[in-house]
């Protein structure tokens, strides 16, 4: 791990995923405890509420990413120790990319500037997969349905490529109040390449008190509108994925090389 200079500000970009303290990394808890200032989206700050008592806390509404990133950098530039909290992993649709973009524009130097550390967390794709079986045992793609920063026609091309390539596909941000056609269009693309009965997992609020999990199919995935939102992840199986007693299983390929079930030798008396 990179050594941390004591004479200048520190900025930790912290992944607090998946949303339950039992699964938060030791390093994440450690840097939050060390920090004087906590900055983040109000929902994510709420996930670590009991760890930040007595600290200086700045809570932001959604879509204020640039403001909170600049504020966190500003505090660190003044010599303070700051944690910018991000859900899941800050390097996967998280805040660390924006932090480095801003620092690059400011001419930041890793050796002489503020100390910056990305503290990885458990991403939604990891935590959700763990809840529904073993859907990510082979190559997979991850696509966000959010077209606020990426044009929808580009997202369509990425979904098409994932479907054509037979990737298991993890879908972030599948729906919102304004985003209503995206998942329907995505389903239509997958139906061009996958059987309608291909398993699909819908996971809402993984490892939070509101957690809901449904295993369905591509054909019926839109019948669960009440679960679709910004804290929901959808996992679409590929041509090999199957449903076994409510679990998505994606074969790793061992069957082609090994006999999977073997008799256990009798223990000697």
PDB file of C-alpha atoms in Angstrom:
ATOM      1  CA  UNK A   1       0.000   0.000   0.000  1.00  0.00           C
ATOM      2  CA  UNK A   2       1.236   3.503  -0.786  1.00  0.00           C
ATOM      3  CA  UNK A   3       2.668   5.347   2.214  1.00  0.00           C
ATOM      4  CA  UNK A   4       0.610   8.287   3.436  1.00  0.00           C
ATOM      5  CA  UNK A   5       2.455  11.558   4.040  1.00  0.00           C
ATOM      6  CA  UNK A   6       1.447  13.164   7.329  1.00  0.00           C
ATOM      7  CA  UNK A   7       2.054  16.776   6.341  1.00  0.00           C
ATOM      8  CA  UNK A   8      -0.628  17.250   3.716  1.00  0.00           C
ATOM      9  CA  UNK A   9      -4.315  16.659   3.190  1.00  0.00           C
ATOM     10  CA  UNK A  10      -5.741  13.250   2.416  1.00  0.00           C
ATOM     11  CA  UNK A  11      -8.717  12.325   0.295  1.00  0.00           C
ATOM     12  CA  UNK A  12     -10.123   8.825   0.598  1.00  0.00           C
ATOM     13  CA  UNK A  13     -12.706   7.844  -2.003  1.00  0.00           C
ATOM     14  CA  UNK A  14     -14.421   5.070  -0.076  1.00  0.00           C
ATOM     15  CA  UNK A  15     -16.602   2.242  -1.309  1.00  0.00           C
ATOM     16  CA  UNK A  16     -19.090   1.381   1.428  1.00  0.00           C
ATOM     17  CA  UNK A  17     -20.818  -1.373  -0.555  1.00  0.00           C
ATOM     18  CA  UNK A  18     -22.718  -3.522  -0.559  1.00  0.00           C
ATOM     19  CA  UNK A  19     -24.727  -1.744   2.131  1.00  0.00           C
ATOM     20  CA  UNK A  20     -24.270  -3.774   5.300  1.00  0.00           C
ATOM     21  CA  UNK A  21     -21.451  -3.310   7.795  1.00  0.00           C
ATOM     22  CA  UNK A  22     -20.726  -7.042   7.930  1.00  0.00           C
ATOM     23  CA  UNK A  23     -19.570  -6.858   4.315  1.00  0.00           C
ATOM     24  CA  UNK A  24     -17.811  -3.499   4.355  1.00  0.00           C
ATOM     25  CA  UNK A  25     -14.041  -3.821   4.053  1.00  0.00           C
ATOM     26  CA  UNK A  26     -11.787  -3.286   7.052  1.00  0.00           C
ATOM     27  CA  UNK A  27      -9.917  -0.551   5.176  1.00  0.00           C
ATOM     28  CA  UNK A  28     -13.153   1.331   4.461  1.00  0.00           C
ATOM     29  CA  UNK A  29     -14.037   1.412   8.164  1.00  0.00           C
ATOM     30  CA  UNK A  30     -10.458   2.362   9.029  1.00  0.00           C
ATOM     31  CA  UNK A  31     -10.261   5.430   6.773  1.00  0.00           C
ATOM     32  CA  UNK A  32     -13.748   6.636   7.728  1.00  0.00           C
ATOM     33  CA  UNK A  33     -12.678   6.483  11.372  1.00  0.00           C
ATOM     34  CA  UNK A  34      -9.489   8.419  10.551  1.00  0.00           C
ATOM     35  CA  UNK A  35     -11.305  11.129   8.582  1.00  0.00           C
ATOM     36  CA  UNK A  36     -12.325  14.487  10.021  1.00  0.00           C
ATOM     37  CA  UNK A  37     -14.741  15.294   7.193  1.00  0.00           C
ATOM     38  CA  UNK A  38     -17.317  13.069   5.477  1.00  0.00           C
ATOM     39  CA  UNK A  39     -18.799  14.072   2.112  1.00  0.00           C
ATOM     40  CA  UNK A  40     -21.338  12.131   0.058  1.00  0.00           C
ATOM     41  CA  UNK A  41     -24.751  11.548  -1.416  1.00  0.00           C
ATOM     42  CA  UNK A  42     -27.193  11.537   1.502  1.00  0.00           C
ATOM     43  CA  UNK A  43     -28.325   7.930   0.953  1.00  0.00           C
ATOM     44  CA  UNK A  44     -24.738   6.635   1.026  1.00  0.00           C
ATOM     45  CA  UNK A  45     -23.838   8.734   4.038  1.00  0.00           C
ATOM     46  CA  UNK A  46     -26.824   7.138   5.760  1.00  0.00           C
ATOM     47  CA  UNK A  47     -25.266   3.696   5.282  1.00  0.00           C
ATOM     48  CA  UNK A  48     -22.365   4.667   7.579  1.00  0.00           C
ATOM     49  CA  UNK A  49     -24.324   6.872   9.983  1.00  0.00           C
ATOM     50  CA  UNK A  50     -23.136   5.076  13.102  1.00  0.00           C
ATOM     51  CA  UNK A  51     -19.480   5.354  12.010  1.00  0.00           C
ATOM     52  CA  UNK A  52     -19.451   9.134  11.573  1.00  0.00           C
ATOM     53  CA  UNK A  53     -20.810  10.451  14.864  1.00  0.00           C
ATOM     54  CA  UNK A  54     -19.043  13.676  15.878  1.00  0.00           C
ATOM     55  CA  UNK A  55     -17.493  14.250  12.446  1.00  0.00           C
ATOM     56  CA  UNK A  56     -18.079  17.143  10.058  1.00  0.00           C
ATOM     57  CA  UNK A  57     -20.595  15.763   7.560  1.00  0.00           C
ATOM     58  CA  UNK A  58     -21.757  17.213   4.235  1.00  0.00           C
ATOM     59  CA  UNK A  59     -24.730  15.506   2.586  1.00  0.00           C
ATOM     60  CA  UNK A  60     -25.712  16.069  -1.028  1.00  0.00           C
ATOM     61  CA  UNK A  61     -28.734  15.288  -3.176  1.00  0.00           C
ATOM     62  CA  UNK A  62     -28.480  13.122  -6.267  1.00  0.00           C
ATOM     63  CA  UNK A  63     -26.974  14.749  -9.416  1.00  0.00           C
ATOM     64  CA  UNK A  64     -24.652  16.967  -7.346  1.00  0.00           C
ATOM     65  CA  UNK A  65     -21.618  14.783  -7.988  1.00  0.00           C
ATOM     66  CA  UNK A  66     -19.403  17.590  -9.291  1.00  0.00           C
ATOM     67  CA  UNK A  67     -20.180  19.792  -6.296  1.00  0.00           C
ATOM     68  CA  UNK A  68     -19.390  17.118  -3.717  1.00  0.00           C
ATOM     69  CA  UNK A  69     -16.225  16.057  -5.550  1.00  0.00           C
ATOM     70  CA  UNK A  70     -14.943  19.626  -5.615  1.00  0.00           C
ATOM     71  CA  UNK A  71     -15.811  20.168  -1.971  1.00  0.00           C
ATOM     72  CA  UNK A  72     -13.994  16.998  -0.923  1.00  0.00           C
ATOM     73  CA  UNK A  73     -10.906  18.013  -2.922  1.00  0.00           C
ATOM     74  CA  UNK A  74     -11.080  21.526  -1.482  1.00  0.00           C
ATOM     75  CA  UNK A  75     -11.059  20.266   2.111  1.00  0.00           C
ATOM     76  CA  UNK A  76      -8.086  18.004   1.380  1.00  0.00           C
ATOM     77  CA  UNK A  77      -6.214  20.876  -0.254  1.00  0.00           C
ATOM     78  CA  UNK A  78      -6.599  22.757   3.023  1.00  0.00           C
ATOM     79  CA  UNK A  79      -4.796  19.948   4.821  1.00  0.00           C
ATOM     80  CA  UNK A  80      -7.781  18.052   6.146  1.00  0.00           C
ATOM     81  CA  UNK A  81      -8.495  14.314   6.117  1.00  0.00           C
ATOM     82  CA  UNK A  82     -11.607  13.616   4.049  1.00  0.00           C
ATOM     83  CA  UNK A  83     -13.678  10.573   3.121  1.00  0.00           C
ATOM     84  CA  UNK A  84     -15.857  10.901   0.042  1.00  0.00           C
ATOM     85  CA  UNK A  85     -18.232   7.969   0.402  1.00  0.00           C
ATOM     86  CA  UNK A  86     -19.499   6.096  -2.616  1.00  0.00           C
ATOM     87  CA  UNK A  87     -21.826   3.117  -2.807  1.00  0.00           C
ATOM     88  CA  UNK A  88     -20.560  -0.234  -4.005  1.00  0.00           C
ATOM     89  CA  UNK A  89     -17.076   0.211  -5.429  1.00  0.00           C
ATOM     90  CA  UNK A  90     -16.015   3.817  -6.186  1.00  0.00           C
ATOM     91  CA  UNK A  91     -14.237   2.668  -9.354  1.00  0.00           C
ATOM     92  CA  UNK A  92     -17.370   1.105 -10.902  1.00  0.00           C
ATOM     93  CA  UNK A  93     -19.865   3.826 -11.801  1.00  0.00           C
ATOM     94  CA  UNK A  94     -18.566   5.596  -8.689  1.00  0.00           C
ATOM     95  CA  UNK A  95     -16.885   8.819  -7.644  1.00  0.00           C
ATOM     96  CA  UNK A  96     -13.199   8.085  -8.120  1.00  0.00           C
ATOM     97  CA  UNK A  97     -13.305   8.690 -11.887  1.00  0.00           C
ATOM     98  CA  UNK A  98     -14.718  12.176 -11.382  1.00  0.00           C
ATOM     99  CA  UNK A  99     -12.160  12.914  -8.668  1.00  0.00           C
ATOM    100  CA  UNK A 100      -9.264  12.045 -10.963  1.00  0.00           C
ATOM    101  CA  UNK A 101     -10.799  14.004 -13.860  1.00  0.00           C
ATOM    102  CA  UNK A 102     -11.022  17.133 -11.699  1.00  0.00           C
ATOM    103  CA  UNK A 103      -7.524  16.633 -10.290  1.00  0.00           C
ATOM    104  CA  UNK A 104      -6.111  16.181 -13.797  1.00  0.00           C
ATOM    105  CA  UNK A 105      -7.701  19.470 -14.889  1.00  0.00           C
ATOM    106  CA  UNK A 106      -6.177  21.163 -11.844  1.00  0.00           C
ATOM    107  CA  UNK A 107      -2.725  19.827 -12.703  1.00  0.00           C
ATOM    108  CA  UNK A 108      -2.523  17.656  -9.574  1.00  0.00           C
ATOM    109  CA  UNK A 109       0.719  15.744  -9.040  1.00  0.00           C
ATOM    110  CA  UNK A 110       0.572  12.411  -7.226  1.00  0.00           C
ATOM    111  CA  UNK A 111       3.906  12.957  -5.480  1.00  0.00           C
ATOM    112  CA  UNK A 112       3.597  16.593  -4.439  1.00  0.00           C
ATOM    113  CA  UNK A 113      -0.179  17.116  -4.254  1.00  0.00           C
ATOM    114  CA  UNK A 114      -2.795  15.894  -1.833  1.00  0.00           C
ATOM    115  CA  UNK A 115      -2.755  12.202  -0.957  1.00  0.00           C
ATOM    116  CA  UNK A 116      -5.564  10.368  -2.792  1.00  0.00           C
ATOM    117  CA  UNK A 117      -6.584   6.761  -2.189  1.00  0.00           C
ATOM    118  CA  UNK A 118      -9.371   4.770  -3.768  1.00  0.00           C
ATOM    119  CA  UNK A 119     -10.651   2.363  -1.127  1.00  0.00           C
ATOM    120  CA  UNK A 120     -12.415  -0.426  -3.018  1.00  0.00           C
ATOM    121  CA  UNK A 121     -15.770  -1.738  -1.902  1.00  0.00           C
ATOM    122  CA  UNK A 122     -18.054  -4.577  -2.928  1.00  0.00           C
ATOM    123  CA  UNK A 123     -19.743  -3.630  -6.179  1.00  0.00           C
ATOM    124  CA  UNK A 124     -23.397  -4.307  -6.880  1.00  0.00           C
ATOM    125  CA  UNK A 125     -22.477  -6.909  -9.486  1.00  0.00           C
ATOM    126  CA  UNK A 126     -20.569  -8.903  -6.845  1.00  0.00           C
ATOM    127  CA  UNK A 127     -23.094  -8.628  -4.050  1.00  0.00           C
ATOM    128  CA  UNK A 128     -26.118  -9.286  -6.246  1.00  0.00           C
ATOM    129  CA  UNK A 129     -24.504 -12.294  -7.915  1.00  0.00           C
ATOM    130  CA  UNK A 130     -23.755 -13.766  -4.483  1.00  0.00           C
ATOM    131  CA  UNK A 131     -27.442 -13.575  -3.575  1.00  0.00           C
ATOM    132  CA  UNK A 132     -28.789 -15.403  -6.623  1.00  0.00           C
ATOM    133  CA  UNK A 133     -26.388 -18.279  -7.235  1.00  0.00           C
ATOM    134  CA  UNK A 134     -23.443 -18.238  -9.630  1.00  0.00           C
ATOM    135  CA  UNK A 135     -24.399 -16.159 -12.674  1.00  0.00           C
ATOM    136  CA  UNK A 136     -20.948 -14.608 -13.281  1.00  0.00           C
ATOM    137  CA  UNK A 137     -18.887 -17.776 -13.639  1.00  0.00           C
ATOM    138  CA  UNK A 138     -17.872 -16.915 -17.194  1.00  0.00           C
ATOM    139  CA  UNK A 139     -17.347 -13.728 -19.217  1.00  0.00           C
ATOM    140  CA  UNK A 140     -19.889 -11.012 -18.539  1.00  0.00           C
ATOM    141  CA  UNK A 141     -20.661  -7.432 -19.519  1.00  0.00           C
ATOM    142  CA  UNK A 142     -21.890  -4.532 -17.405  1.00  0.00           C
ATOM    143  CA  UNK A 143     -24.117  -1.819 -18.871  1.00  0.00           C
ATOM    144  CA  UNK A 144     -25.854   1.124 -17.217  1.00  0.00           C
ATOM    145  CA  UNK A 145     -29.245   2.209 -18.507  1.00  0.00           C
ATOM    146  CA  UNK A 146     -28.600   5.781 -17.370  1.00  0.00           C
ATOM    147  CA  UNK A 147     -28.430   8.040 -20.418  1.00  0.00           C
ATOM    148  CA  UNK A 148     -27.679  11.233 -18.491  1.00  0.00           C
ATOM    149  CA  UNK A 149     -23.997  11.073 -19.442  1.00  0.00           C
ATOM    150  CA  UNK A 150     -23.946   8.459 -22.243  1.00  0.00           C
ATOM    151  CA  UNK A 151     -26.213   8.870 -25.313  1.00  0.00           C
ATOM    152  CA  UNK A 152     -28.945   6.254 -25.535  1.00  0.00           C
ATOM    153  CA  UNK A 153     -27.912   5.206 -29.065  1.00  0.00           C
ATOM    154  CA  UNK A 154     -24.468   4.299 -27.702  1.00  0.00           C
ATOM    155  CA  UNK A 155     -26.012   2.286 -24.857  1.00  0.00           C
ATOM    156  CA  UNK A 156     -28.104   0.399 -27.422  1.00  0.00           C
ATOM    157  CA  UNK A 157     -24.926  -0.505 -29.350  1.00  0.00           C
ATOM    158  CA  UNK A 158     -23.317  -1.824 -26.158  1.00  0.00           C
ATOM    159  CA  UNK A 159     -26.373  -3.900 -25.240  1.00  0.00           C
ATOM    160  CA  UNK A 160     -26.498  -5.283 -28.781  1.00  0.00           C
ATOM    161  CA  UNK A 161     -22.822  -6.243 -28.595  1.00  0.00           C
ATOM    162  CA  UNK A 162     -23.284  -7.960 -25.231  1.00  0.00           C
ATOM    163  CA  UNK A 163     -26.324  -9.873 -26.482  1.00  0.00           C
ATOM    164  CA  UNK A 164     -24.619 -10.888 -29.731  1.00  0.00           C
ATOM    165  CA  UNK A 165     -21.503 -12.007 -27.858  1.00  0.00           C
ATOM    166  CA  UNK A 166     -23.546 -14.230 -25.511  1.00  0.00           C
ATOM    167  CA  UNK A 167     -22.306 -12.368 -22.436  1.00  0.00           C
ATOM    168  CA  UNK A 168     -24.119 -12.685 -19.162  1.00  0.00           C
ATOM    169  CA  UNK A 169     -25.128  -9.040 -18.758  1.00  0.00           C
ATOM    170  CA  UNK A 170     -25.379  -7.025 -15.558  1.00  0.00           C
ATOM    171  CA  UNK A 171     -27.651  -3.996 -15.876  1.00  0.00           C
ATOM    172  CA  UNK A 172     -27.189  -1.039 -13.537  1.00  0.00           C
ATOM    173  CA  UNK A 173     -29.770   1.757 -13.133  1.00  0.00           C
ATOM    174  CA  UNK A 174     -32.467  -0.189 -15.001  1.00  0.00           C
ATOM    175  CA  UNK A 175     -35.260   2.330 -14.457  1.00  0.00           C
ATOM    176  CA  UNK A 176     -36.318   5.580 -12.800  1.00  0.00           C
ATOM    177  CA  UNK A 177     -39.332   7.887 -12.894  1.00  0.00           C
ATOM    178  CA  UNK A 178     -38.054   9.412 -16.143  1.00  0.00           C
ATOM    179  CA  UNK A 179     -36.383   6.281 -17.525  1.00  0.00           C
ATOM    180  CA  UNK A 180     -39.233   4.032 -18.626  1.00  0.00           C
ATOM    181  CA  UNK A 181     -38.457   2.652 -22.106  1.00  0.00           C
ATOM    182  CA  UNK A 182     -34.803   1.698 -21.672  1.00  0.00           C
ATOM    183  CA  UNK A 183     -35.226  -1.697 -20.033  1.00  0.00           C
ATOM    184  CA  UNK A 184     -38.075  -2.585 -22.396  1.00  0.00           C
ATOM    185  CA  UNK A 185     -35.870  -1.774 -25.390  1.00  0.00           C
ATOM    186  CA  UNK A 186     -33.036  -3.784 -23.830  1.00  0.00           C
ATOM    187  CA  UNK A 187     -35.322  -6.787 -23.323  1.00  0.00           C
ATOM    188  CA  UNK A 188     -36.336  -6.616 -26.995  1.00  0.00           C
ATOM    189  CA  UNK A 189     -32.682  -6.714 -28.032  1.00  0.00           C
ATOM    190  CA  UNK A 190     -31.968  -9.758 -25.863  1.00  0.00           C
ATOM    191  CA  UNK A 191     -34.987 -11.596 -27.236  1.00  0.00           C
ATOM    192  CA  UNK A 192     -33.349 -11.426 -30.675  1.00  0.00           C
ATOM    193  CA  UNK A 193     -30.442 -13.551 -29.387  1.00  0.00           C
ATOM    194  CA  UNK A 194     -31.695 -15.468 -26.314  1.00  0.00           C
ATOM    195  CA  UNK A 195     -34.544 -17.839 -25.592  1.00  0.00           C
ATOM    196  CA  UNK A 196     -37.509 -16.193 -23.802  1.00  0.00           C
ATOM    197  CA  UNK A 197     -37.049 -18.581 -20.846  1.00  0.00           C
ATOM    198  CA  UNK A 198     -33.439 -17.465 -20.241  1.00  0.00           C
ATOM    199  CA  UNK A 199     -33.089 -16.770 -16.483  1.00  0.00           C
ATOM    200  CA  UNK A 200     -32.995 -13.194 -15.213  1.00  0.00           C
ATOM    201  CA  UNK A 201     -32.329 -12.065 -11.650  1.00  0.00           C
ATOM    202  CA  UNK A 202     -33.747  -8.811 -10.304  1.00  0.00           C
ATOM    203  CA  UNK A 203     -32.173  -7.650  -7.045  1.00  0.00           C
ATOM    204  CA  UNK A 204     -33.346  -4.532  -5.227  1.00  0.00           C
ATOM    205  CA  UNK A 205     -31.435  -3.060  -2.288  1.00  0.00           C
ATOM    206  CA  UNK A 206     -28.901  -5.871  -1.932  1.00  0.00           C
ATOM    207  CA  UNK A 207     -27.811  -6.395   1.685  1.00  0.00           C
ATOM    208  CA  UNK A 208     -30.006  -3.561   2.908  1.00  0.00           C
ATOM    209  CA  UNK A 209     -33.121  -3.834   5.035  1.00  0.00           C
ATOM    210  CA  UNK A 210     -35.281  -3.355   1.925  1.00  0.00           C
ATOM    211  CA  UNK A 211     -33.652  -6.229   0.002  1.00  0.00           C
ATOM    212  CA  UNK A 212     -35.869  -8.031  -2.533  1.00  0.00           C
ATOM    213  CA  UNK A 213     -34.811 -10.797  -4.923  1.00  0.00           C
ATOM    214  CA  UNK A 214     -36.728 -12.343  -7.817  1.00  0.00           C
ATOM    215  CA  UNK A 215     -35.613 -14.940 -10.352  1.00  0.00           C
ATOM    216  CA  UNK A 216     -37.614 -14.589 -13.543  1.00  0.00           C
ATOM    217  CA  UNK A 217     -37.025 -14.822 -17.306  1.00  0.00           C
ATOM    218  CA  UNK A 218     -36.290 -12.445 -20.163  1.00  0.00           C
ATOM    219  CA  UNK A 219     -39.856 -12.944 -21.322  1.00  0.00           C
ATOM    220  CA  UNK A 220     -41.358 -11.962 -17.949  1.00  0.00           C
ATOM    221  CA  UNK A 221     -38.774  -9.547 -16.533  1.00  0.00           C
ATOM    222  CA  UNK A 222     -40.940  -6.469 -17.078  1.00  0.00           C
ATOM    223  CA  UNK A 223     -43.688  -7.911 -14.886  1.00  0.00           C
ATOM    224  CA  UNK A 224     -41.781  -6.780 -11.786  1.00  0.00           C
ATOM    225  CA  UNK A 225     -42.035  -3.010 -12.237  1.00  0.00           C
ATOM    226  CA  UNK A 226     -42.352  -2.436  -8.490  1.00  0.00           C
ATOM    227  CA  UNK A 227     -38.762  -3.645  -8.048  1.00  0.00           C
ATOM    228  CA  UNK A 228     -37.156  -1.625 -10.825  1.00  0.00           C
ATOM    229  CA  UNK A 229     -35.342   1.526  -9.769  1.00  0.00           C
ATOM    230  CA  UNK A 230     -32.002   3.163  -9.045  1.00  0.00           C
ATOM    231  CA  UNK A 231     -30.999   0.700  -6.309  1.00  0.00           C
ATOM    232  CA  UNK A 232     -31.903  -2.317  -8.449  1.00  0.00           C
ATOM    233  CA  UNK A 233     -29.529  -4.503 -10.439  1.00  0.00           C
ATOM    234  CA  UNK A 234     -30.683  -6.870 -13.178  1.00  0.00           C
ATOM    235  CA  UNK A 235     -28.619  -9.885 -14.276  1.00  0.00           C
ATOM    236  CA  UNK A 236     -29.518 -11.415 -17.641  1.00  0.00           C
ATOM    237  CA  UNK A 237     -28.229 -14.933 -18.211  1.00  0.00           C
ATOM    238  CA  UNK A 238     -26.571 -16.206 -21.369  1.00  0.00           C
ATOM    239  CA  UNK A 239     -27.354 -19.283 -23.471  1.00  0.00           C
ATOM    240  CA  UNK A 240     -25.804 -21.592 -20.842  1.00  0.00           C
ATOM    241  CA  UNK A 241     -27.439 -20.136 -17.727  1.00  0.00           C
ATOM    242  CA  UNK A 242     -30.114 -22.215 -16.037  1.00  0.00           C
ATOM    243  CA  UNK A 243     -32.443 -21.921 -13.063  1.00  0.00           C
ATOM    244  CA  UNK A 244     -31.967 -24.547 -10.355  1.00  0.00           C
ATOM    245  CA  UNK A 245     -34.447 -24.283  -7.490  1.00  0.00           C
ATOM    246  CA  UNK A 246     -34.517 -20.506  -7.635  1.00  0.00           C
ATOM    247  CA  UNK A 247     -30.819 -19.989  -8.284  1.00  0.00           C
ATOM    248  CA  UNK A 248     -29.112 -18.802 -11.454  1.00  0.00           C
ATOM    249  CA  UNK A 249     -26.291 -21.179 -12.338  1.00  0.00           C
ATOM    250  CA  UNK A 250     -23.812 -20.444 -15.092  1.00  0.00           C
ATOM    251  CA  UNK A 251     -21.564 -23.429 -15.852  1.00  0.00           C
ATOM    252  CA  UNK A 252     -17.853 -22.670 -15.677  1.00  0.00           C
ATOM    253  CA  UNK A 253     -17.055 -25.457 -18.144  1.00  0.00           C
ATOM    254  CA  UNK A 254     -15.818 -28.200 -15.856  1.00  0.00           C
ATOM    255  CA  UNK A 255     -18.369 -30.690 -17.201  1.00  0.00           C
ATOM    256  CA  UNK A 256     -16.472 -30.963 -20.493  1.00  0.00           C
ATOM    257  CA  UNK A 257     -13.267 -32.039 -18.698  1.00  0.00           C
ATOM    258  CA  UNK A 258     -14.272 -33.706 -15.457  1.00  0.00           C
ATOM    259  CA  UNK A 259     -16.808 -35.999 -13.878  1.00  0.00           C
ATOM    260  CA  UNK A 260     -18.489 -33.564 -11.502  1.00  0.00           C
ATOM    261  CA  UNK A 261     -20.094 -35.972  -9.051  1.00  0.00           C
ATOM    262  CA  UNK A 262     -17.757 -38.533  -7.533  1.00  0.00           C
ATOM    263  CA  UNK A 263     -18.296 -41.097  -4.845  1.00  0.00           C
ATOM    264  CA  UNK A 264     -16.671 -40.227  -1.559  1.00  0.00           C
ATOM    265  CA  UNK A 265     -14.257 -42.966  -0.398  1.00  0.00           C
ATOM    266  CA  UNK A 266     -15.491 -44.749   2.698  1.00  0.00           C
ATOM    267  CA  UNK A 267     -13.675 -43.610   5.821  1.00  0.00           C
ATOM    268  CA  UNK A 268     -11.679 -46.330   7.518  1.00  0.00           C
ATOM    269  CA  UNK A 269     -12.988 -47.485  10.862  1.00  0.00           C
TER     270      UNK A 269
END
